[in-house]
């Protein structure tokens, strides 16, 4: 099978490139990337190993997927309000909902806005040593 044509053969001037901050409406001073660990949000299309774009300045509202700090550890769940209580719900039936309490250890830390996933055969760049 012949090699696919090099992109420059069809478009010799690719232009200035893509500004992900502008395309995704990111705010670098409050946005960061977190690596997903676990399968509690697979029903929402978020898989183990994905990168999440999390904004710490977006208001957490019912229905949004949030990163929360619970008992000293982070979790990723959908924020839901039922009556007077707030809950964190997984998108996987194997995980029960978690009630948010009044503890200082229970706090919403950021709102997930985008998922970045490597395609088959792709891989994440490794840090330079």
GROMACS .gro file of C-alpha atoms in nm:
model
  129
    1UNK     CA    1   0.000   0.000   0.000
    2UNK     CA    2   0.145   0.341  -0.090
    3UNK     CA    3   0.222   0.594   0.179
    4UNK     CA    4  -0.043   0.863   0.225
    5UNK     CA    5   0.050   1.201   0.082
    6UNK     CA    6   0.225   1.440   0.316
    7UNK     CA    7  -0.012   1.720   0.427
    8UNK     CA    8   0.220   1.984   0.278
    9UNK     CA    9   0.170   1.838  -0.071
   10UNK     CA   10  -0.191   1.959  -0.073
   11UNK     CA   11  -0.162   2.269   0.145
   12UNK     CA   12   0.187   2.416   0.124
   13UNK     CA   13   0.105   2.697   0.371
   14UNK     CA   14  -0.074   2.549   0.674
   15UNK     CA   15  -0.118   2.892   0.830
   16UNK     CA   16  -0.049   2.996   1.186
   17UNK     CA   17  -0.181   2.675   1.348
   18UNK     CA   18  -0.461   2.622   1.594
   19UNK     CA   19  -0.503   2.822   1.913
   20UNK     CA   20  -0.678   2.575   2.146
   21UNK     CA   21  -0.735   2.846   2.405
   22UNK     CA   22  -0.942   3.039   2.152
   23UNK     CA   23  -1.114   2.736   1.995
   24UNK     CA   24  -1.222   2.589   2.328
   25UNK     CA   25  -1.279   2.925   2.504
   26UNK     CA   26  -1.020   2.840   2.769
   27UNK     CA   27  -0.887   3.070   3.038
   28UNK     CA   28  -0.524   2.960   3.098
   29UNK     CA   29  -0.507   3.120   3.442
   30UNK     CA   30  -0.782   2.891   3.576
   31UNK     CA   31  -0.786   2.594   3.334
   32UNK     CA   32  -0.586   2.275   3.368
   33UNK     CA   33  -0.566   1.920   3.235
   34UNK     CA   34  -0.637   1.620   3.455
   35UNK     CA   35  -0.589   1.253   3.362
   36UNK     CA   36  -0.895   1.033   3.427
   37UNK     CA   37  -0.842   0.729   3.643
   38UNK     CA   38  -1.127   0.480   3.664
   39UNK     CA   39  -1.451   0.400   3.483
   40UNK     CA   40  -1.721   0.577   3.683
   41UNK     CA   41  -1.805   0.817   3.397
   42UNK     CA   42  -1.799   0.582   3.095
   43UNK     CA   43  -2.170   0.643   3.033
   44UNK     CA   44  -2.086   1.012   2.979
   45UNK     CA   45  -1.816   0.923   2.725
   46UNK     CA   46  -1.527   0.975   2.968
   47UNK     CA   47  -1.284   0.683   2.983
   48UNK     CA   48  -0.987   0.578   3.192
   49UNK     CA   49  -0.677   0.753   3.056
   50UNK     CA   50  -0.861   1.045   2.894
   51UNK     CA   51  -0.745   1.400   2.957
   52UNK     CA   52  -1.006   1.636   3.096
   53UNK     CA   53  -1.001   2.010   3.047
   54UNK     CA   54  -1.116   2.144   3.384
   55UNK     CA   55  -1.201   2.508   3.453
   56UNK     CA   56  -1.183   2.612   3.818
   57UNK     CA   57  -1.370   2.937   3.748
   58UNK     CA   58  -1.690   2.795   3.595
   59UNK     CA   59  -1.989   2.786   3.828
   60UNK     CA   60  -2.085   2.430   3.925
   61UNK     CA   61  -2.455   2.380   3.846
   62UNK     CA   62  -2.685   2.082   3.847
   63UNK     CA   63  -2.616   1.861   3.545
   64UNK     CA   64  -2.252   1.961   3.499
   65UNK     CA   65  -1.968   1.715   3.536
   66UNK     CA   66  -1.748   1.829   3.821
   67UNK     CA   67  -1.425   1.742   3.994
   68UNK     CA   68  -1.490   1.727   4.367
   69UNK     CA   69  -1.263   1.683   4.664
   70UNK     CA   70  -1.413   1.423   4.898
   71UNK     CA   71  -1.238   1.302   5.211
   72UNK     CA   72  -0.900   1.413   5.081
   73UNK     CA   73  -0.930   1.255   4.733
   74UNK     CA   74  -1.060   1.374   4.397
   75UNK     CA   75  -1.358   1.228   4.216
   76UNK     CA   76  -1.526   1.302   3.884
   77UNK     CA   77  -1.907   1.289   3.882
   78UNK     CA   78  -2.220   1.468   3.758
   79UNK     CA   79  -2.355   1.724   4.005
   80UNK     CA   80  -2.728   1.677   4.070
   81UNK     CA   81  -2.969   1.852   4.305
   82UNK     CA   82  -3.256   1.653   4.450
   83UNK     CA   83  -3.469   1.851   4.691
   84UNK     CA   84  -3.248   2.029   4.941
   85UNK     CA   85  -2.947   1.797   4.888
   86UNK     CA   86  -2.666   1.794   4.636
   87UNK     CA   87  -2.542   1.463   4.498
   88UNK     CA   88  -2.253   1.342   4.287
   89UNK     CA   89  -2.369   1.077   4.041
   90UNK     CA   90  -2.154   0.842   3.838
   91UNK     CA   91  -2.237   0.761   3.475
   92UNK     CA   92  -2.186   0.393   3.549
   93UNK     CA   93  -2.451   0.194   3.740
   94UNK     CA   94  -2.178   0.010   3.933
   95UNK     CA   95  -2.119   0.324   4.142
   96UNK     CA   96  -2.377   0.461   4.390
   97UNK     CA   97  -2.452   0.834   4.418
   98UNK     CA   98  -2.250   1.027   4.674
   99UNK     CA   99  -2.419   1.286   4.895
  100UNK     CA  100  -2.232   1.612   4.937
  101UNK     CA  101  -2.202   1.697   5.304
  102UNK     CA  102  -2.118   2.010   5.493
  103UNK     CA  103  -1.762   1.899   5.571
  104UNK     CA  104  -1.472   2.124   5.478
  105UNK     CA  105  -1.326   1.820   5.303
  106UNK     CA  106  -1.626   1.805   5.066
  107UNK     CA  107  -1.596   2.077   4.805
  108UNK     CA  108  -1.642   2.127   4.436
  109UNK     CA  109  -1.305   2.190   4.282
  110UNK     CA  110  -1.372   2.252   3.910
  111UNK     CA  111  -1.602   2.187   3.614
  112UNK     CA  112  -1.502   1.949   3.333
  113UNK     CA  113  -1.552   2.116   2.994
  114UNK     CA  114  -1.379   1.895   2.736
  115UNK     CA  115  -1.239   1.544   2.695
  116UNK     CA  116  -0.921   1.475   2.500
  117UNK     CA  117  -0.863   1.118   2.390
  118UNK     CA  118  -0.582   0.959   2.196
  119UNK     CA  119  -0.696   0.767   1.887
  120UNK     CA  120  -0.594   0.403   1.834
  121UNK     CA  121  -0.230   0.393   1.740
  122UNK     CA  122  -0.175   0.736   1.886
  123UNK     CA  123  -0.003   0.801   2.212
  124UNK     CA  124   0.049   1.086   2.450
  125UNK     CA  125   0.381   1.262   2.432
  126UNK     CA  126   0.624   1.159   2.703
  127UNK     CA  127   0.798   1.425   2.910
  128UNK     CA  128   1.153   1.503   2.804
  129UNK     CA  129   1.414   1.385   3.055
   0.00000   0.00000   0.00000
